[in-house]
Amino acid sequence: MILEAARSAAGQLFSPEFRAVFLKTLGLTILALIALWFGIRELFDWLAMPWIDAMLPGLPAWTGWLGLIAAVVAGIGLALGLALLVAPVTAIVAGLFLDDVAEVVEKTSYPADRPGQAVPALRAMVLAIKFFGVVILGNFVALLLLFVPGVNIGAFFLVNGYLLGREFFEFAAMRFRSEQDAKDMRRRHAGTVFLAGLVVAAFLAVPILNLLTPLFAAAMMVHLHKGLTAAELRPATARA
């Protein structure tokens, strides 16, 4: 079921029906990442550069190259910081466009089914902002674990697999269920949702392609929710 949902989502990414939401999602994600890059750089300049400038005048002239080294190290640090923020940025972008993605998937793949209802805009924004903070915290923990040999890469996949799986599945489920019912369903199928989240995390780990994570994850979780709903209904149908 998970692989089928992933295959279906990947096949729809570049379809004509997805074009409008694809451009909106990709454009906003890139703009958010650019803004974060400049924001992080300005923060670094404000916090670290005065200290570096104060240290260099007291050093011998031949150590002037330390400023260049510091700039290179800072650039690498900024790039790593931005890479860690890709996950929360894609999560909050998905909160804005999940309903657009879900609507396209439902119309093209499940035209005979009852269409879902969009999550109210204010509630969707609150949930997305709340999850933004949770993902930042989770990735901060994963960053700390980067210094522990043997668990660093695993930490990235475990943290993002759980958090992204939970986020996208609950959003997809809430188009057809109350928020509490969506959470309960996610708990009933916690293992399946987590494994699906690992697929999303693997997608997220691929440079450039990871900018499409909101589209892929939202579409995949719509398919997964449909499959799990059908699986839950089958026993009742068989008894009837």
Short mmCIF file of C-alpha atoms in Angstrom, two decimals:
data_model
loop_
_atom_site.label_atom_id
_atom_site.label_comp_id
_atom_site.label_asym_id
_atom_site.label_seq_id
_atom_site.Cartn_x
_atom_site.Cartn_y
_atom_site.Cartn_z
CA MET A 1 0.00 0.00 0.00
CA ILE A 2 2.80 2.45 0.89
CA LEU A 3 4.78 1.78 -2.29
CA GLU A 4 1.63 2.05 -4.39
CA ALA A 5 0.77 5.38 -2.75
CA ALA A 6 4.31 6.64 -3.38
CA ARG A 7 4.24 5.47 -7.00
CA SER A 8 0.90 7.16 -7.64
CA ALA A 9 2.06 10.42 -6.03
CA ALA A 10 5.32 10.48 -7.98
CA GLY A 11 3.43 9.86 -11.22
CA GLN A 12 1.21 12.88 -10.60
CA LEU A 13 3.93 15.39 -9.72
CA PHE A 14 4.41 16.69 -13.25
CA SER A 15 0.94 16.05 -14.62
CA PRO A 16 -0.93 18.97 -16.25
CA GLU A 17 -3.49 18.93 -13.42
CA PHE A 18 -0.73 19.64 -10.89
CA ARG A 19 0.88 22.48 -12.84
CA ALA A 20 -0.76 25.43 -11.05
CA VAL A 21 -0.25 24.12 -7.53
CA PHE A 22 3.24 22.93 -8.49
CA LEU A 23 4.30 26.45 -9.50
CA LYS A 24 2.74 28.05 -6.41
CA THR A 25 4.26 25.55 -4.00
CA LEU A 26 7.72 25.50 -5.56
CA GLY A 27 7.83 29.28 -5.87
CA LEU A 28 6.85 29.90 -2.26
CA THR A 29 9.25 27.26 -0.97
CA ILE A 30 12.19 28.78 -2.87
CA LEU A 31 11.29 32.30 -1.71
CA ALA A 32 11.04 31.11 1.91
CA LEU A 33 14.44 29.39 1.70
CA ILE A 34 16.06 32.49 0.16
CA ALA A 35 14.59 34.66 2.92
CA LEU A 36 15.87 32.23 5.54
CA TRP A 37 19.34 32.24 3.97
CA PHE A 38 19.62 36.00 4.22
CA GLY A 39 18.08 35.98 7.68
CA ILE A 40 20.53 33.40 9.01
CA ARG A 41 23.46 35.21 7.38
CA GLU A 42 22.45 38.54 8.91
CA LEU A 43 22.06 36.88 12.30
CA PHE A 44 25.54 35.39 12.01
CA ASP A 45 27.03 38.73 10.97
CA TRP A 46 25.35 40.43 13.91
CA LEU A 47 26.42 37.84 16.49
CA ALA A 48 29.80 36.53 15.32
CA MET A 49 31.50 39.05 13.03
CA PRO A 50 32.08 41.77 15.70
CA TRP A 51 33.84 39.17 17.84
CA ILE A 52 35.98 38.01 14.91
CA ASP A 53 36.86 41.59 13.92
CA ALA A 54 37.81 42.40 17.50
CA MET A 55 40.15 39.40 17.68
CA LEU A 56 41.98 39.86 14.38
CA PRO A 57 43.65 43.27 15.06
CA GLY A 58 45.46 41.79 18.06
CA LEU A 59 46.93 38.95 16.03
CA PRO A 60 50.12 39.00 13.92
CA ALA A 61 49.75 40.28 10.35
CA TRP A 62 50.36 36.86 8.85
CA THR A 63 47.16 35.58 10.47
CA GLY A 64 44.93 37.80 8.35
CA TRP A 65 43.91 34.73 6.42
CA LEU A 66 41.97 33.64 9.51
CA GLY A 67 39.22 36.00 8.43
CA LEU A 68 38.91 34.17 5.12
CA ILE A 69 38.83 30.80 6.88
CA ALA A 70 36.17 32.10 9.26
CA ALA A 71 34.09 33.27 6.29
CA VAL A 72 34.38 29.86 4.59
CA VAL A 73 33.44 28.02 7.78
CA ALA A 74 30.52 30.38 8.27
CA GLY A 75 29.33 29.70 4.71
CA ILE A 76 29.43 25.95 5.31
CA GLY A 77 27.60 26.38 8.60
CA LEU A 78 24.94 28.51 6.92
CA ALA A 79 24.45 25.91 4.20
CA LEU A 80 24.07 23.14 6.78
CA GLY A 81 21.63 25.25 8.77
CA LEU A 82 19.56 25.92 5.68
CA ALA A 83 19.56 22.23 4.78
CA LEU A 84 18.15 21.40 8.21
CA LEU A 85 15.42 24.00 7.72
CA VAL A 86 14.18 22.47 4.45
CA ALA A 87 11.96 20.07 6.43
CA PRO A 88 10.10 22.69 8.50
CA VAL A 89 9.79 25.03 5.51
CA THR A 90 8.22 22.31 3.38
CA ALA A 91 5.89 21.48 6.26
CA ILE A 92 4.54 25.01 6.57
CA VAL A 93 4.23 25.39 2.80
CA ALA A 94 2.24 22.16 2.71
CA GLY A 95 -0.07 23.60 5.32
CA LEU A 96 -0.94 26.36 2.86
CA PHE A 97 -1.40 24.20 -0.25
CA LEU A 98 -2.34 20.73 0.97
CA ASP A 99 -6.01 21.24 0.14
CA ASP A 100 -5.13 22.27 -3.42
CA VAL A 101 -3.00 19.14 -3.83
CA ALA A 102 -5.60 16.89 -2.22
CA GLU A 103 -8.38 18.26 -4.41
CA VAL A 104 -6.43 17.51 -7.58
CA VAL A 105 -5.61 13.96 -6.40
CA GLU A 106 -9.21 13.27 -5.40
CA LYS A 107 -10.64 14.55 -8.67
CA THR A 108 -8.20 12.70 -10.89
CA SER A 109 -7.75 9.43 -8.96
CA TYR A 110 -11.04 9.07 -7.06
CA PRO A 111 -13.69 10.85 -9.15
CA ALA A 112 -16.52 8.62 -7.91
CA ASP A 113 -15.78 9.21 -4.20
CA ARG A 114 -17.21 11.94 -2.03
CA PRO A 115 -14.88 14.96 -2.25
CA GLY A 116 -13.12 16.08 0.90
CA GLN A 117 -13.76 19.36 2.69
CA ALA A 118 -10.96 21.90 2.95
CA VAL A 119 -9.61 22.49 6.45
CA PRO A 120 -10.62 26.03 7.52
CA ALA A 121 -7.83 28.44 6.55
CA LEU A 122 -7.22 29.79 10.04
CA ARG A 123 -7.13 26.31 11.58
CA ALA A 124 -4.81 25.04 8.85
CA MET A 125 -2.45 27.96 9.47
CA VAL A 126 -2.44 27.37 13.24
CA LEU A 127 -1.68 23.69 12.75
CA ALA A 128 1.06 24.42 10.21
CA ILE A 129 2.76 26.99 12.48
CA LYS A 130 2.52 24.63 15.46
CA PHE A 131 4.08 21.83 13.45
CA PHE A 132 6.76 24.22 12.15
CA GLY A 133 8.01 24.59 15.73
CA VAL A 134 7.83 20.85 16.39
CA VAL A 135 9.88 20.04 13.28
CA ILE A 136 12.50 22.67 14.14
CA LEU A 137 12.86 21.12 17.59
CA GLY A 138 13.08 17.63 16.14
CA ASN A 139 15.73 18.63 13.63
CA PHE A 140 17.69 20.44 16.34
CA VAL A 141 17.84 17.15 18.23
CA ALA A 142 18.89 15.41 15.01
CA LEU A 143 21.63 18.05 14.57
CA LEU A 144 22.98 17.30 18.04
CA LEU A 145 23.01 13.61 17.19
CA LEU A 146 25.16 14.34 14.13
CA PHE A 147 28.09 14.32 16.54
CA VAL A 148 27.28 10.77 17.68
CA PRO A 149 28.90 8.28 15.27
CA GLY A 150 26.58 5.66 13.84
CA VAL A 151 23.29 7.38 14.63
CA ASN A 152 23.52 10.69 12.75
CA ILE A 153 21.95 9.67 9.42
CA GLY A 154 19.50 7.40 11.18
CA ALA A 155 18.43 10.30 13.39
CA PHE A 156 17.57 12.41 10.35
CA PHE A 157 15.32 9.70 8.90
CA LEU A 158 13.70 8.71 12.18
CA VAL A 159 12.88 12.28 13.24
CA ASN A 160 11.63 13.42 9.86
CA GLY A 161 9.92 10.11 9.11
CA TYR A 162 7.82 10.39 12.24
CA LEU A 163 7.11 14.12 12.11
CA LEU A 164 6.47 14.45 8.37
CA GLY A 165 4.39 11.27 8.28
CA ARG A 166 2.22 12.53 11.13
CA GLU A 167 1.83 16.03 9.68
CA PHE A 168 0.86 15.11 6.15
CA PHE A 169 -1.34 12.15 7.05
CA GLU A 170 -3.39 14.10 9.59
CA PHE A 171 -3.88 16.97 7.15
CA ALA A 172 -5.08 14.54 4.47
CA ALA A 173 -7.38 12.74 6.91
CA MET A 174 -8.92 15.97 8.21
CA ARG A 175 -10.50 16.58 4.82
CA PHE A 176 -12.87 13.73 5.68
CA ARG A 177 -12.72 13.53 9.48
CA SER A 178 -12.64 15.68 12.58
CA GLU A 179 -9.20 16.58 13.90
CA GLN A 180 -9.52 14.08 16.77
CA ASP A 181 -10.72 11.32 14.45
CA ALA A 182 -7.77 12.00 12.14
CA LYS A 183 -5.36 11.69 15.08
CA ASP A 184 -7.04 8.48 16.23
CA MET A 185 -6.76 6.97 12.75
CA ARG A 186 -3.10 7.93 12.56
CA ARG A 187 -2.51 6.19 15.90
CA ARG A 188 -4.35 3.05 14.73
CA HIS A 189 -2.03 2.86 11.73
CA ALA A 190 1.06 4.35 13.41
CA GLY A 191 3.46 1.83 11.88
CA THR A 192 2.16 2.31 8.34
CA VAL A 193 2.15 6.10 8.65
CA PHE A 194 5.69 6.06 10.04
CA LEU A 195 6.97 3.89 7.18
CA ALA A 196 5.27 6.24 4.72
CA GLY A 197 6.97 9.11 6.52
CA LEU A 198 10.33 7.42 5.96
CA VAL A 199 9.60 7.45 2.21
CA VAL A 200 8.91 11.19 2.47
CA ALA A 201 12.15 11.64 4.45
CA ALA A 202 14.08 9.78 1.72
CA PHE A 203 12.51 12.12 -0.85
CA LEU A 204 13.50 15.06 1.35
CA ALA A 205 17.12 13.88 1.47
CA VAL A 206 17.60 14.25 -2.32
CA PRO A 207 18.95 17.74 -3.20
CA ILE A 208 16.77 19.84 -5.54
CA LEU A 209 14.12 17.12 -5.58
CA ASN A 210 13.44 17.89 -1.91
CA LEU A 211 11.85 21.20 -2.94
CA LEU A 212 8.95 19.11 -4.27
CA THR A 213 8.43 17.40 -0.91
CA PRO A 214 5.14 19.21 -0.11
CA LEU A 215 3.55 18.08 -3.37
CA PHE A 216 4.83 14.53 -3.13
CA ALA A 217 4.03 14.05 0.55
CA ALA A 218 0.56 15.57 0.34
CA ALA A 219 -0.40 13.50 -2.70
CA MET A 220 1.07 10.33 -1.21
CA MET A 221 -0.82 10.74 2.07
CA VAL A 222 -4.11 11.33 0.23
CA HIS A 223 -3.60 7.98 -1.52
CA LEU A 224 -2.55 6.34 1.75
CA HIS A 225 -5.58 7.69 3.63
CA LYS A 226 -7.88 6.42 0.88
CA GLY A 227 -6.25 2.98 1.04
CA LEU A 228 -6.39 2.73 4.83
CA THR A 229 -10.00 3.92 4.89
CA ALA A 230 -10.96 1.23 2.37
CA ALA A 231 -9.07 -1.38 4.41
CA GLU A 232 -10.97 -0.40 7.56
CA LEU A 233 -14.32 -0.61 5.76
CA ARG A 234 -13.70 -4.04 4.24
CA PRO A 235 -14.22 -6.07 7.44
CA ALA A 236 -17.52 -4.26 8.10
CA THR A 237 -18.62 -4.90 4.51
CA ALA A 238 -17.68 -8.58 4.79
CA ARG A 239 -19.71 -8.97 8.01
CA ALA A 240 -22.71 -7.30 6.39
#
